[in-house]
Amino acid sequence: MSEADLPKPVRADLFSGPTTQLDSIGLAGSRCGECGETTLGANALCPNCSSEDMTDIRLSDDGSVWSYTVVRYRPPGNYKGGDPFQPFAMALVDLPEGIRVVAPIAGDPDAVKIGMPVRFRPVLRTDNVVEFDYRPVEQA
């Protein structure tokens, strides 16, 4: 497989691990050694205090829905979702590291509830780009 054929991340420095191993990647994060701020993605500079004392971390796969909305109409522009368009929930997912990640929630958008536990899932699109969503975690 040539480098041109390898799956590309939807955003650089977003995932921990190679996009060729979808079952083992997670969201990358950074934590500031000065103020403790945690950010999404690999960052060299803290957005809170401007420190360069940043450590790369892997963010938790499990979180909970903090807030959400249901997108019922096809977004404008170069939308990369399914065709025909299907409504979906877009949520702020609260992670244990103290940050919230904006992400789609897979499944029935009308079943999404605030506080619902969800789990990270990488998704390979048909254009060979890796993006992610969260899936509801079944309650025991």
XYZ file of C-alpha atoms in Angstrom:
140
model
C 0.000 0.000 0.000
C 1.485 3.339 -1.033
C 1.417 6.383 1.261
C -1.242 7.950 -0.986
C -3.505 4.958 -0.227
C -3.166 5.224 3.568
C -6.168 6.576 5.493
C -5.773 10.287 6.283
C -7.015 11.877 9.508
C -9.775 14.470 9.156
C -7.434 16.837 11.048
C -3.692 16.576 11.647
C -2.612 15.618 15.196
C -6.161 14.634 16.166
C -5.625 10.918 16.781
C -3.249 8.971 18.981
C -1.763 6.169 16.926
C -1.725 5.438 13.211
C -4.950 5.710 11.202
C -4.150 2.318 9.660
C -5.087 0.675 12.993
C -8.613 1.962 13.621
C -9.348 -0.443 16.466
C -6.477 0.954 18.549
C -6.583 4.723 17.940
C -8.134 7.315 20.200
C -8.325 11.060 20.452
C -5.037 12.815 21.103
C -4.837 15.525 23.704
C -2.293 17.748 25.399
C -1.946 18.755 29.032
C -0.136 21.853 30.231
C 2.487 21.327 32.937
C 2.093 24.921 34.162
C -1.672 25.401 34.564
C -3.092 21.896 33.982
C -5.227 22.914 30.968
C -6.160 19.966 28.747
C -6.748 20.486 25.025
C -7.908 18.412 22.075
C -5.143 17.350 19.691
C -1.387 17.578 19.980
C -0.536 21.179 20.886
C 2.876 22.752 21.447
C 1.523 25.842 23.223
C -1.073 26.113 25.989
C -4.054 28.232 24.896
C -4.718 29.179 28.524
C -1.315 30.381 29.800
C 0.942 30.256 26.679
C 3.327 27.786 28.317
C 5.357 25.452 26.097
C 5.359 22.796 28.859
C 2.845 20.551 27.068
C 2.596 16.762 27.397
C 0.839 14.583 24.812
C -1.903 12.377 26.287
C -4.559 10.038 24.937
C -8.036 11.228 25.870
C -10.546 8.804 27.377
C -12.746 6.810 25.019
C -15.725 7.090 27.376
C -17.648 10.256 28.105
C -21.175 11.555 28.528
C -23.434 13.866 26.562
C -23.267 17.327 28.144
C -25.563 18.981 25.580
C -26.727 18.256 22.038
C -28.803 19.331 19.090
C -30.352 17.367 16.249
C -29.313 18.356 12.736
C -32.424 17.705 10.647
C -31.377 19.368 7.383
C -28.380 18.691 5.163
C -25.558 21.098 6.094
C -24.535 23.501 3.310
C -21.263 23.326 1.422
C -19.147 20.245 0.851
C -21.003 17.968 3.302
C -19.299 14.535 3.523
C -22.124 12.665 5.236
C -24.283 9.900 3.814
C -26.459 10.253 0.774
C -29.389 10.496 1.163
C -29.005 12.766 4.169
C -30.121 11.316 7.520
C -30.720 13.515 10.584
C -28.075 13.119 13.315
C -27.309 14.345 16.822
C -24.337 16.677 17.306
C -23.197 16.778 20.923
C -20.757 18.244 23.378
C -19.223 15.126 24.928
C -17.874 15.649 28.439
C -14.608 13.738 28.972
C -13.026 12.862 32.349
C -9.973 14.976 31.477
C -12.124 18.093 31.923
C -12.764 19.039 28.297
C -15.779 18.802 26.026
C -15.489 17.546 22.465
C -17.970 18.442 19.709
C -18.909 15.259 17.860
C -21.780 13.449 16.173
C -23.597 10.744 18.117
C -24.261 7.601 16.075
C -27.700 6.006 16.005
C -31.187 7.383 16.490
C -30.891 11.144 17.136
C -34.188 11.140 19.028
C -32.765 8.639 21.566
C -29.947 10.964 22.680
C -30.295 12.318 26.214
C -28.223 14.676 28.346
C -25.978 12.613 30.631
C -26.111 9.578 28.333
C -22.846 7.580 28.422
C -21.082 7.380 25.042
C -17.898 5.796 23.649
C -15.436 7.074 21.027
C -15.445 5.315 17.648
C -13.139 6.054 14.689
C -14.906 5.930 11.308
C -13.303 5.418 7.881
C -15.234 7.374 5.239
C -15.545 6.235 1.625
C -13.007 8.922 0.604
C -10.347 7.213 2.820
C -10.496 9.887 5.536
C -10.712 8.895 9.200
C -13.165 10.888 11.286
C -14.917 9.943 14.537
C -18.196 9.851 16.343
C -19.481 8.594 19.667
C -21.821 5.636 20.159
C -24.270 5.261 23.032
C -23.065 2.801 25.696
C -25.688 0.223 26.601
C -26.939 0.522 30.158
C -26.625 -2.668 32.251
